[in-house]
mmCIF file of C-alpha atoms in Angstrom:
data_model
loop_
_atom_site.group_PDB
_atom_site.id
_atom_site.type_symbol
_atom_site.label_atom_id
_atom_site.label_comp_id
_atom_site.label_asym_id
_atom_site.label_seq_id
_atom_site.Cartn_x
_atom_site.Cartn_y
_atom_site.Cartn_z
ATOM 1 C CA UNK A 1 14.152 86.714 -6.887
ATOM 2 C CA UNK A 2 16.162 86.170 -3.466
ATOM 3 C CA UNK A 3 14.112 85.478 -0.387
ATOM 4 C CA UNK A 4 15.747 87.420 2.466
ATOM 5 C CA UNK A 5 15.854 86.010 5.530
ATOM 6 C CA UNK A 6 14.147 88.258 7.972
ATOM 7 C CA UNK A 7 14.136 86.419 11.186
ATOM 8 C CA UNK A 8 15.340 88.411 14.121
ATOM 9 C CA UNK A 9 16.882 87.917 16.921
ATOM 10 C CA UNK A 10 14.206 87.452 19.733
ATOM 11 C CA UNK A 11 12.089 85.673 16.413
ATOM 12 C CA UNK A 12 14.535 83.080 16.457
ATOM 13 C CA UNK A 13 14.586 82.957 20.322
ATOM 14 C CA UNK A 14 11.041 82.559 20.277
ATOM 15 C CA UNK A 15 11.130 79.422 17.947
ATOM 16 C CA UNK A 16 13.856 78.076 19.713
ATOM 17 C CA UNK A 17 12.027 78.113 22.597
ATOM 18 C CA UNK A 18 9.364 76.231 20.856
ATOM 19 C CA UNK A 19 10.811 73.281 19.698
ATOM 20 C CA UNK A 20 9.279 69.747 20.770
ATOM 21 C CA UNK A 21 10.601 68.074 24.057
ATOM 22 C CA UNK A 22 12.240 64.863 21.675
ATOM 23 C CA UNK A 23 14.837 67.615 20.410
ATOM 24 C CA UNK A 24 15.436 69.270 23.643
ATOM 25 C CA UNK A 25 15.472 65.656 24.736
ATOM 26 C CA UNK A 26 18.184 65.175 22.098
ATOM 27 C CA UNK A 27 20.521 68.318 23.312
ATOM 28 C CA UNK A 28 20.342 67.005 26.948
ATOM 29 C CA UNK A 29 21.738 63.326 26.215
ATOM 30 C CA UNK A 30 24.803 65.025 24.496
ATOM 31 C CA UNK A 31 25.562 67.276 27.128
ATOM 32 C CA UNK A 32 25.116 64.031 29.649
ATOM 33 C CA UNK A 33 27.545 62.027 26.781
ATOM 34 C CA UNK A 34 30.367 65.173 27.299
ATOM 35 C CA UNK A 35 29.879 65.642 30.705
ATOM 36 C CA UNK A 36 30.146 61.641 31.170
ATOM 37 C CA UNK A 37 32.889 61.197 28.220
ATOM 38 C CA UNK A 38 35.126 64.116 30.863
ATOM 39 C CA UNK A 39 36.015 60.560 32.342
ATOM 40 C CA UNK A 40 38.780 59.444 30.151
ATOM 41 C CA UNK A 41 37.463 55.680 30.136
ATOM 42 C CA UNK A 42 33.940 56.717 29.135
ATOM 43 C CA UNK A 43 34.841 58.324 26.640
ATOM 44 C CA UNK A 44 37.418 55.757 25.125
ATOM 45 C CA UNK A 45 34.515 53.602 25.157
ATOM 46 C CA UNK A 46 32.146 55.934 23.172
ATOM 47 C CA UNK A 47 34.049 57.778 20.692
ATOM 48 C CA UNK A 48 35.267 56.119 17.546
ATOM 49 C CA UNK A 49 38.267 54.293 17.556
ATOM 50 C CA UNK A 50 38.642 53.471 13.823
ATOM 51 C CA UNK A 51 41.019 50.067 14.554
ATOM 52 C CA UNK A 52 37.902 48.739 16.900
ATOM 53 C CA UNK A 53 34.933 49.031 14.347
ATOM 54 C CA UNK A 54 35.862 46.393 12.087
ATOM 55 C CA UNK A 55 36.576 43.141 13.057
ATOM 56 C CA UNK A 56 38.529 41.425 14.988
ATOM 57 C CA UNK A 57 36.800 44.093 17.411
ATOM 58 C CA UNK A 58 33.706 44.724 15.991
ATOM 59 C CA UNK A 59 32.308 47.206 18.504
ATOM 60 C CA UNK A 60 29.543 48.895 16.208
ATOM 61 C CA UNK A 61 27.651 50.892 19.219
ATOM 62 C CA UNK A 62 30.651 53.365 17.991
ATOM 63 C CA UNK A 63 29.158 54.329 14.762
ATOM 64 C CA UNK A 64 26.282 55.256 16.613
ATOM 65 C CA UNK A 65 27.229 56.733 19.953
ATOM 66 C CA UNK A 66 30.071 58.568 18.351
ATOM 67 C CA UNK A 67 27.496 61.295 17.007
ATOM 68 C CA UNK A 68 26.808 62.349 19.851
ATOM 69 C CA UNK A 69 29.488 62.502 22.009
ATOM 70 C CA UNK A 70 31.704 66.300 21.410
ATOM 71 C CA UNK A 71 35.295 65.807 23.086
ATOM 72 C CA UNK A 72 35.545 69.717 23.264
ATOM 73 C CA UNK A 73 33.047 71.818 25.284
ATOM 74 C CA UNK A 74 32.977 74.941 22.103
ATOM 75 C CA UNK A 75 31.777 71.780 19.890
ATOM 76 C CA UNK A 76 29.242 71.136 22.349
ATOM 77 C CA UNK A 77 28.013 74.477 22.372
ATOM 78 C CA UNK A 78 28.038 74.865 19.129
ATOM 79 C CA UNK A 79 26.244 71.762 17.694
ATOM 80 C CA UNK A 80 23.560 72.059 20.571
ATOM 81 C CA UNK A 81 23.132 75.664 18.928
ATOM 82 C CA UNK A 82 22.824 74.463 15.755
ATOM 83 C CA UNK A 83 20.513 71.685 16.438
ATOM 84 C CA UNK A 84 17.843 73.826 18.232
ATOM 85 C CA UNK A 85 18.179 76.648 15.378
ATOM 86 C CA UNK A 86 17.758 73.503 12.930
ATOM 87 C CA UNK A 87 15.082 72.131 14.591
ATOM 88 C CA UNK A 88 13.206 75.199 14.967
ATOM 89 C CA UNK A 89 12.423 75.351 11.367
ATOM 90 C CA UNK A 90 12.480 71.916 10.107
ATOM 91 C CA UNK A 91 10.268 70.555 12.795
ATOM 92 C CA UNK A 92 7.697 72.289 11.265
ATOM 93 C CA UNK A 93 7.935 70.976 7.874
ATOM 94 C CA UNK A 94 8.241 67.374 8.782
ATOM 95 C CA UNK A 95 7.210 67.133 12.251
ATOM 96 C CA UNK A 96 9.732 66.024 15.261
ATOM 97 C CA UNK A 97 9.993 62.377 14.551
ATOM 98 C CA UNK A 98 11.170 62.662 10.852
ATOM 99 C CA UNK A 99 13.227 65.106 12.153
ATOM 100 C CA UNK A 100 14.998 62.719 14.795
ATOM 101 C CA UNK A 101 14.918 60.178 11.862
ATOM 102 C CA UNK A 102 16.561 62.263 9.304
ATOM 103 C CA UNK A 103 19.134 63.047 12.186
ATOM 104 C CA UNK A 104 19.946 59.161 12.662
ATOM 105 C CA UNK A 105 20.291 58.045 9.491
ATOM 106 C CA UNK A 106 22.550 61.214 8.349
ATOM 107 C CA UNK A 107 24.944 60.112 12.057
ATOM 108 C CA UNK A 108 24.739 56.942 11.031
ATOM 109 C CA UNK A 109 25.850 57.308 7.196
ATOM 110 C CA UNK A 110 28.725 60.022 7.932
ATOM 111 C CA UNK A 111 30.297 58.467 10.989
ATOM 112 C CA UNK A 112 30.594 54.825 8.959
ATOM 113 C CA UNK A 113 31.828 56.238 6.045
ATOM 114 C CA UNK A 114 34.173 58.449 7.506
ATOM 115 C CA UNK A 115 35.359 55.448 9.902
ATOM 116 C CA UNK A 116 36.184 53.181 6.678
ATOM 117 C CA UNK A 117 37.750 56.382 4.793
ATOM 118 C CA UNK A 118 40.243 56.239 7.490
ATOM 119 C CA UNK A 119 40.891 52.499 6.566
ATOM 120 C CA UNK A 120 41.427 53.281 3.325
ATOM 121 C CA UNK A 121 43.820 55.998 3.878
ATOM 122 C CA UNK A 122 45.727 53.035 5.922
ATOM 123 C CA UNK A 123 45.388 50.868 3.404
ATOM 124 C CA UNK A 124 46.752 53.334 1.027
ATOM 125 C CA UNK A 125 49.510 55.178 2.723
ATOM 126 C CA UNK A 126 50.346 52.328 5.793
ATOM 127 C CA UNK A 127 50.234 55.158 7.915
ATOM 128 C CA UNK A 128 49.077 53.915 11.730
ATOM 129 C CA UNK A 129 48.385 57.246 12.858
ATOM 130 C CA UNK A 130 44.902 57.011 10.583
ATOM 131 C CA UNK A 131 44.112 53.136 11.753
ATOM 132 C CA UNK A 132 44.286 54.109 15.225
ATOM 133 C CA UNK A 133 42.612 57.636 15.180
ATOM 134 C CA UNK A 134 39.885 58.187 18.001
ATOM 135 C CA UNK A 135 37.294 61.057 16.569
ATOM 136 C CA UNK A 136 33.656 62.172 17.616
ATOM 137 C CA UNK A 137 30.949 64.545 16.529
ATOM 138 C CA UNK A 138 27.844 65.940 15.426
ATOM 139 C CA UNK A 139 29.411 67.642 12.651
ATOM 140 C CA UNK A 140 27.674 64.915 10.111
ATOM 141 C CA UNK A 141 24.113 66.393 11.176
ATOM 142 C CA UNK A 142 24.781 70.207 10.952
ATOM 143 C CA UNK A 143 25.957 70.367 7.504
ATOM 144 C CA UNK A 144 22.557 67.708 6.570
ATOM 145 C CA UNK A 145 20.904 70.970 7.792
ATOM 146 C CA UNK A 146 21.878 73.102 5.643
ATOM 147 C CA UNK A 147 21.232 70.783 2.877
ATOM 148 C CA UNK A 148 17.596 70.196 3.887
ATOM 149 C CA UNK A 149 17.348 74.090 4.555
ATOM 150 C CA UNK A 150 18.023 74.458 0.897
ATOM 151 C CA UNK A 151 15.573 72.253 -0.090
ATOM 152 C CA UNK A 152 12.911 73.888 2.064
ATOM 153 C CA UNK A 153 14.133 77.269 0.989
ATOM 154 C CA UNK A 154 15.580 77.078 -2.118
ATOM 155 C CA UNK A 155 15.817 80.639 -3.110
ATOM 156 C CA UNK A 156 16.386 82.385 0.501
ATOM 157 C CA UNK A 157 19.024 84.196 1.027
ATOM 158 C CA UNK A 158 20.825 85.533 3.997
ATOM 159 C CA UNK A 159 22.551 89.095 4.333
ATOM 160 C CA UNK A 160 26.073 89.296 5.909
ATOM 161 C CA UNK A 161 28.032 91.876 6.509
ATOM 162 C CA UNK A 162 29.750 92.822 2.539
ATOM 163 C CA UNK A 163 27.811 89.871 1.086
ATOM 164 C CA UNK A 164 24.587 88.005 0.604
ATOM 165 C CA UNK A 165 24.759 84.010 1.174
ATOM 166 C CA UNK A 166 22.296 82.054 -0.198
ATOM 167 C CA UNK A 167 20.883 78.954 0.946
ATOM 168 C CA UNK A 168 22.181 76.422 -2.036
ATOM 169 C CA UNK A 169 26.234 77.453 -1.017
ATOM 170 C CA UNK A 170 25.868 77.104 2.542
ATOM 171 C CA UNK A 171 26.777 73.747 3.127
ATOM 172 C CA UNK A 172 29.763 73.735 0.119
ATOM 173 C CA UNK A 173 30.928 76.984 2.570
ATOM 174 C CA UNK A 174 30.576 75.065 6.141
ATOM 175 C CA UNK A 175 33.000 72.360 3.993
ATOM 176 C CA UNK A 176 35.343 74.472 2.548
ATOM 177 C CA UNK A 177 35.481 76.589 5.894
ATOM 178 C CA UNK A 178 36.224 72.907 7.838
ATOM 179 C CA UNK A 179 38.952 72.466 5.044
ATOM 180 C CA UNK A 180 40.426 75.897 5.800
ATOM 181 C CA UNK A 181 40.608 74.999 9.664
ATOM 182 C CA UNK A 182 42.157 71.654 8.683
ATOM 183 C CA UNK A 183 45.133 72.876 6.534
ATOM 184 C CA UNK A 184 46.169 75.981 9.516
ATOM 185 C CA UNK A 185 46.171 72.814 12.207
ATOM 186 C CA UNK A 186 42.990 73.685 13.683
ATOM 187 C CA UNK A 187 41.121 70.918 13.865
ATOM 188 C CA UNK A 188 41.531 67.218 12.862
ATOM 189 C CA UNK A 189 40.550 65.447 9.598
ATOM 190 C CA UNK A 190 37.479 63.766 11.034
ATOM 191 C CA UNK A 191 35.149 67.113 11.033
ATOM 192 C CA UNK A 192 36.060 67.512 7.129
ATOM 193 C CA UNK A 193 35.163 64.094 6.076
ATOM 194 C CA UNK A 194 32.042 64.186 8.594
ATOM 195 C CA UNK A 195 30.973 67.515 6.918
ATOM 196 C CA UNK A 196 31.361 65.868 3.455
ATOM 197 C CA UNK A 197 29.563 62.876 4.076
ATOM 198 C CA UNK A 198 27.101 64.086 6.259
ATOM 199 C CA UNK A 199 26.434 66.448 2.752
ATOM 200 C CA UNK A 200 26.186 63.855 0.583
ATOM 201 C CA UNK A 201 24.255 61.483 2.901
ATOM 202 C CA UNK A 202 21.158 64.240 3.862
ATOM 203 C CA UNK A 203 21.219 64.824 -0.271
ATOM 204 C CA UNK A 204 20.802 61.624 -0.633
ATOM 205 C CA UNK A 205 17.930 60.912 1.955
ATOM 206 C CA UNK A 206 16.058 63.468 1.416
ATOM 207 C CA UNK A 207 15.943 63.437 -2.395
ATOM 208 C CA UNK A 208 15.729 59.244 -2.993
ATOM 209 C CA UNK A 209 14.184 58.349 0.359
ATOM 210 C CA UNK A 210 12.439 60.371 3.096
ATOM 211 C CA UNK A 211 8.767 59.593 2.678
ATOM 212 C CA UNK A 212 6.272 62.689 3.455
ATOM 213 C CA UNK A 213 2.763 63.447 2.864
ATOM 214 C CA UNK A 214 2.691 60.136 0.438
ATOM 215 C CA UNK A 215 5.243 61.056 -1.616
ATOM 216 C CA UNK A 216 8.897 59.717 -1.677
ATOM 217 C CA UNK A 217 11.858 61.519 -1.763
ATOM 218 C CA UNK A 218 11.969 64.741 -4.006
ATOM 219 C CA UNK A 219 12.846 64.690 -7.525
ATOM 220 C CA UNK A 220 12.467 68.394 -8.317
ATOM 221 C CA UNK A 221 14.727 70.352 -10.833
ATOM 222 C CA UNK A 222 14.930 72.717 -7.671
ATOM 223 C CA UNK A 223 16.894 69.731 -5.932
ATOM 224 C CA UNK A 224 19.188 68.861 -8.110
ATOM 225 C CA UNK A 225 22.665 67.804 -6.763
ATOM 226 C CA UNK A 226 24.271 70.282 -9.279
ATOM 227 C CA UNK A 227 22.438 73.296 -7.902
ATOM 228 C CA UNK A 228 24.749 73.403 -4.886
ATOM 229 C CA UNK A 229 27.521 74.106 -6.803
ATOM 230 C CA UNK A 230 29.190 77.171 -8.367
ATOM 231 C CA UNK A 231 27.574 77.678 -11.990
ATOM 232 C CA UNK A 232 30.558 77.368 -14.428
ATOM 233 C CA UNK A 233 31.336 73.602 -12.746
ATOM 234 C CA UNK A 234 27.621 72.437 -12.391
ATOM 235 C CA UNK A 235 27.645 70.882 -16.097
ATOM 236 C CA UNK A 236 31.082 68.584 -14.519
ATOM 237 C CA UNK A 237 28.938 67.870 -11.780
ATOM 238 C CA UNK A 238 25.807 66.826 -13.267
ATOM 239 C CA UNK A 239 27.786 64.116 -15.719
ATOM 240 C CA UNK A 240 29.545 62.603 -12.819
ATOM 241 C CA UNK A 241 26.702 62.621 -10.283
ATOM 242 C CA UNK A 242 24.508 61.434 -13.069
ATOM 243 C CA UNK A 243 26.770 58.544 -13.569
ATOM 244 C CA UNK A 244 27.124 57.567 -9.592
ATOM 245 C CA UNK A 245 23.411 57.734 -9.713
ATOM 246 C CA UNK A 246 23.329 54.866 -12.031
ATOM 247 C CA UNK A 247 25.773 53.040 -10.404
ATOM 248 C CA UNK A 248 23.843 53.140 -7.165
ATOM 249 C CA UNK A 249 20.630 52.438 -8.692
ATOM 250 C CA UNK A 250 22.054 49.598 -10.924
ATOM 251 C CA UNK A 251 23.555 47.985 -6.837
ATOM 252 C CA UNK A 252 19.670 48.848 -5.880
ATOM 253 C CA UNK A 253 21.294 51.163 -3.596
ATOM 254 C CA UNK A 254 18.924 53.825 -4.609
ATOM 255 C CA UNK A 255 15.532 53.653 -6.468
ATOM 256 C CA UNK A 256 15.210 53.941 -9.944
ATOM 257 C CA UNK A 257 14.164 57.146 -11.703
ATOM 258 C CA UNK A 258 10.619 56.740 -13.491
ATOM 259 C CA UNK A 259 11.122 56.243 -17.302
ATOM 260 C CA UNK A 260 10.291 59.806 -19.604
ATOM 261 C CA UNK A 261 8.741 59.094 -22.680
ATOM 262 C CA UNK A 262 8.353 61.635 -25.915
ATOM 263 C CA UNK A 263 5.168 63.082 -26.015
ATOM 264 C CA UNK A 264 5.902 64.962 -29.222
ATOM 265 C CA UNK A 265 6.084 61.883 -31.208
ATOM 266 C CA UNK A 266 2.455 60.716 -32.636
ATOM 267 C CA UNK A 267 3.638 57.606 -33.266
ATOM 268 C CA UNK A 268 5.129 56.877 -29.857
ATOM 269 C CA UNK A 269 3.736 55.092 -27.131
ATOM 270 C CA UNK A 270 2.565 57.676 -25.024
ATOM 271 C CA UNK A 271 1.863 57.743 -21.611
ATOM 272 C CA UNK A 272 0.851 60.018 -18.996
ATOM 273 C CA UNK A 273 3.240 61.211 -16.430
ATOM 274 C CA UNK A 274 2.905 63.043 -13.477
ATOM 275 C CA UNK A 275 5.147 66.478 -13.966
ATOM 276 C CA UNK A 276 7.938 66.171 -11.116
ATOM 277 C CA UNK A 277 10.520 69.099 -11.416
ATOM 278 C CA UNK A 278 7.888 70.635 -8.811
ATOM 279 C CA UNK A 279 6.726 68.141 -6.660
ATOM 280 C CA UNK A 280 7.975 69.816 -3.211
ATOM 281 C CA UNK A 281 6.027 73.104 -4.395
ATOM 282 C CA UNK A 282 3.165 70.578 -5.831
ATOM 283 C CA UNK A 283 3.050 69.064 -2.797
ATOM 284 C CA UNK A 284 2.851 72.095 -0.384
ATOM 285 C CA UNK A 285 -0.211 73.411 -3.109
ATOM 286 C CA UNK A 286 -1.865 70.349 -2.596
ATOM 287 C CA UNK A 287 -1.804 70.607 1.121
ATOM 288 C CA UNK A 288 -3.073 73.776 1.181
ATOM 289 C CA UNK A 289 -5.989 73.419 -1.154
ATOM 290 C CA UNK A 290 -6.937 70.646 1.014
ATOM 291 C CA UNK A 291 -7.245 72.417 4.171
ATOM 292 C CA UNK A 292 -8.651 75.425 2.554
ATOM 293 C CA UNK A 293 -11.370 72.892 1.053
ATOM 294 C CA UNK A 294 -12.045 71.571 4.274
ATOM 295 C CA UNK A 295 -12.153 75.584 5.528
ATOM 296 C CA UNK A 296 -14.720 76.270 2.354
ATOM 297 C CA UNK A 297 -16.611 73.147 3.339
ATOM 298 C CA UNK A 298 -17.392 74.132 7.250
ATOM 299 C CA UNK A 299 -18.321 77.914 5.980
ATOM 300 C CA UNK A 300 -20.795 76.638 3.228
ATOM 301 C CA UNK A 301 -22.541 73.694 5.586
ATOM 302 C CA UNK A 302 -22.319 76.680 8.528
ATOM 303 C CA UNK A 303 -24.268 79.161 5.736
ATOM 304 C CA UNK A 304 -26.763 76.786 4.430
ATOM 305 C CA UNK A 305 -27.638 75.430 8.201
ATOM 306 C CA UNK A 306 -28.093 79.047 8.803
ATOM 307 C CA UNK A 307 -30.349 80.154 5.959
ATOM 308 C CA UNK A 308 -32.211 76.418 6.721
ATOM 309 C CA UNK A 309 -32.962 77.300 10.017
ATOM 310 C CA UNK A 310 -34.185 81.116 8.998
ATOM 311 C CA UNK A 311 -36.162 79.521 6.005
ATOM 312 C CA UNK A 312 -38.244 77.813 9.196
ATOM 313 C CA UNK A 313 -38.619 80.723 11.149
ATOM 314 C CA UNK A 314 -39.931 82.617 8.296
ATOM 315 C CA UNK A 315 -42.836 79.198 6.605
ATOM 316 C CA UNK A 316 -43.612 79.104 10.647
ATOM 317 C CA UNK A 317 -44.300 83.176 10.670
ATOM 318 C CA UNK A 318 -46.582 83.075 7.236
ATOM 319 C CA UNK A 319 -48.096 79.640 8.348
ATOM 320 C CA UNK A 320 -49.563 81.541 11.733
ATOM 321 C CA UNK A 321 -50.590 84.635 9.835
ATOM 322 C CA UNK A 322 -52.231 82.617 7.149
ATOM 323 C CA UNK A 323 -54.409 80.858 9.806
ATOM 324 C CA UNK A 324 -57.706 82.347 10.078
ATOM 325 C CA UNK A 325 -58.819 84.188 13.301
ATOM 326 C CA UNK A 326 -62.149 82.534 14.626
ATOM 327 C CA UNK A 327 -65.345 84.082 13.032
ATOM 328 C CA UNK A 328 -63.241 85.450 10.065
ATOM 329 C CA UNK A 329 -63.312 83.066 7.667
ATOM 330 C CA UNK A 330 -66.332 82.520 5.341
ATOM 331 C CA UNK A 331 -67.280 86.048 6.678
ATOM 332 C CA UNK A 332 -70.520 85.773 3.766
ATOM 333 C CA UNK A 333 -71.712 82.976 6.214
ATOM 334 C CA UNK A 334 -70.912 84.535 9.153
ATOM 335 C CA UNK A 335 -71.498 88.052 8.673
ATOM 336 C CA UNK A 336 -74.460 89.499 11.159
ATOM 337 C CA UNK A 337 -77.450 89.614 9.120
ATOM 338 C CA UNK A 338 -79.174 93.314 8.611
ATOM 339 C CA UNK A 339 -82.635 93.417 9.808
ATOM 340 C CA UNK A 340 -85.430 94.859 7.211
#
């Protein structure tokens, strides 16, 4: 069954509100970056020119300040909305510093690869107008969100009004929504292919790399790169992502899945593996066992110090009344003899 989101309003204030000082950190250098990149030459030198990244140029601070500078102030707005409302709920699954980490490397991936998808459009077409495009944005970042909500929350769901969204289409809809803004002229190519990349890069992290609690990356069935898509073309999906997979891993791009072996077979070599189509729900069971060991623990050392302590106070009680008042023991002895 659907989890429903229930959050309300001043709820979701409330956790905005309490999000670490690194991400409100974060929102105040990229209102600086617009407020700076409003200077036409700051921003020239910020953004992403896609001509200047490769050599003969080689300025590569772009791939890395272009996250985070917005050339409009509604993208501002919006991203610095999304971030907090982001941040609010992943911060405390992974804890600010993964979160700025996972926020970096996702920036990092999209902006590059979009950057070189515009040279290849060049190279295909010999159209200038895509080897000298300028472009900027956080839009990389906010759709990895939505792919890492979906992997916190992988069966909540969120009532609009005529329909209920749930969390495995929301960033395939933030895509196709980009795409739909795109073809009616209202907005460039370079928020599409940041969108898509920033998807498949935060996938990508957060199943094959991001290391938490001592496990690495997530390899549950739940997870699956095939889930996000509609049902009738997730068999399609699964065959080709399977086979990039490979690819990737065979280039050492990406780490190796363990090897399976047949358990059913006697004759087999068998071997015992650990089962991990569950190992983000296996993982949040073992934390919680833990602490409520550690909670058991305190109340059964607090109970048995108690029932030490009253075990004194009770031998101390029976040890004074089982000491004889003077003259009363031996009372044959000591009794007052009876004159004849």
């Amino acid at each position: 069954a659907s989890q429903n989101s229930g959050v309300t309003l001043d709820q979701l204030v409330s956790q905005v509100k309490a999000v670490s000082n690194h991400v409100k950190a974060l929102a105040a250098v990229m209102a600086a970056l617009y407020l700076l990149g409003l200077i036409p030459a700051v921003y020239d030198a910020l953004n992403v020119s896609v001509y200047k990244v490769p050599p003969p140029s080689v300025q590569l601070w772009r791939v890395v300040t272009g996250a985070y500078i917005e050339s409009s102030v509604v993208s501002l707005l919006f991203n610095t909305v999304a971030l907090l409302i982001a941040a609010s709920t992943l911060e405390r699954l992974w804890g600010p510093l993964k979160l700025l980490e996972f926020i970096g490397v996702v920036n990092l991936a999209a902006v590059t690869a979009t950057t070189f998808n515009y040279i290849f459009i060049f190279a295909i077409t010999y159209d200038m107008e895509y080897l000298f495009t300028d472009f900027s944005g956080f839009m990389g970042a906010i759709v990895a969100f939505a792919v890492a909500h979906k992997q916190a929350y992988p069966q909540r769901s969120f009532q609009l009004p005529g329909f209920k969204l749930e969390s495995r289409n929301l960033p395939l809809l933030m895509i196709t929504l980009l795409l739909v803004l795109y073809f009616f002229n209202l907005t460039s190519l370079a928020p599409v292919l940041l969108g898509s990349y920033g998807f498949l890069a935060g996938y990508t992290y957060l199943r094959h790399f991001q290391t938490r609690d001592g496990l690495r990356g997530d390899p549950s069935e739940a997870f699956a790169f095939e889930d996000f898509f509609p049902t009738p073309v997730q068999p399609i999906v699964k065959m080709v992502g399977d086979r990039v997979y490979r690819g990737l891993a065979l280039l050492q791009l990406c780490p190796k899945k363990a090897r399976s072996f047949d358990l059913s077979q006697p004759s087999n070599f068998h071997l015992a593996m650990p089962d991990l189509r569950s190992s983000e729900a296996n993982r949040r069971q073992q934390l919680a066992l833990r602490d409520l060991d550690q909670r058991l623990t305190k109340v059964v050392v607090k109970q048995a110090s108690s029932l030490r302590q009253a075990g004194g106070n009770e031998a101390s009680a029976s040890e004074a009344e089982a000491v004889p008042a003077p003259g009363a023991a031996n009372g044959s002895a000591f009794a007052p003899t009876q004159e004849l």
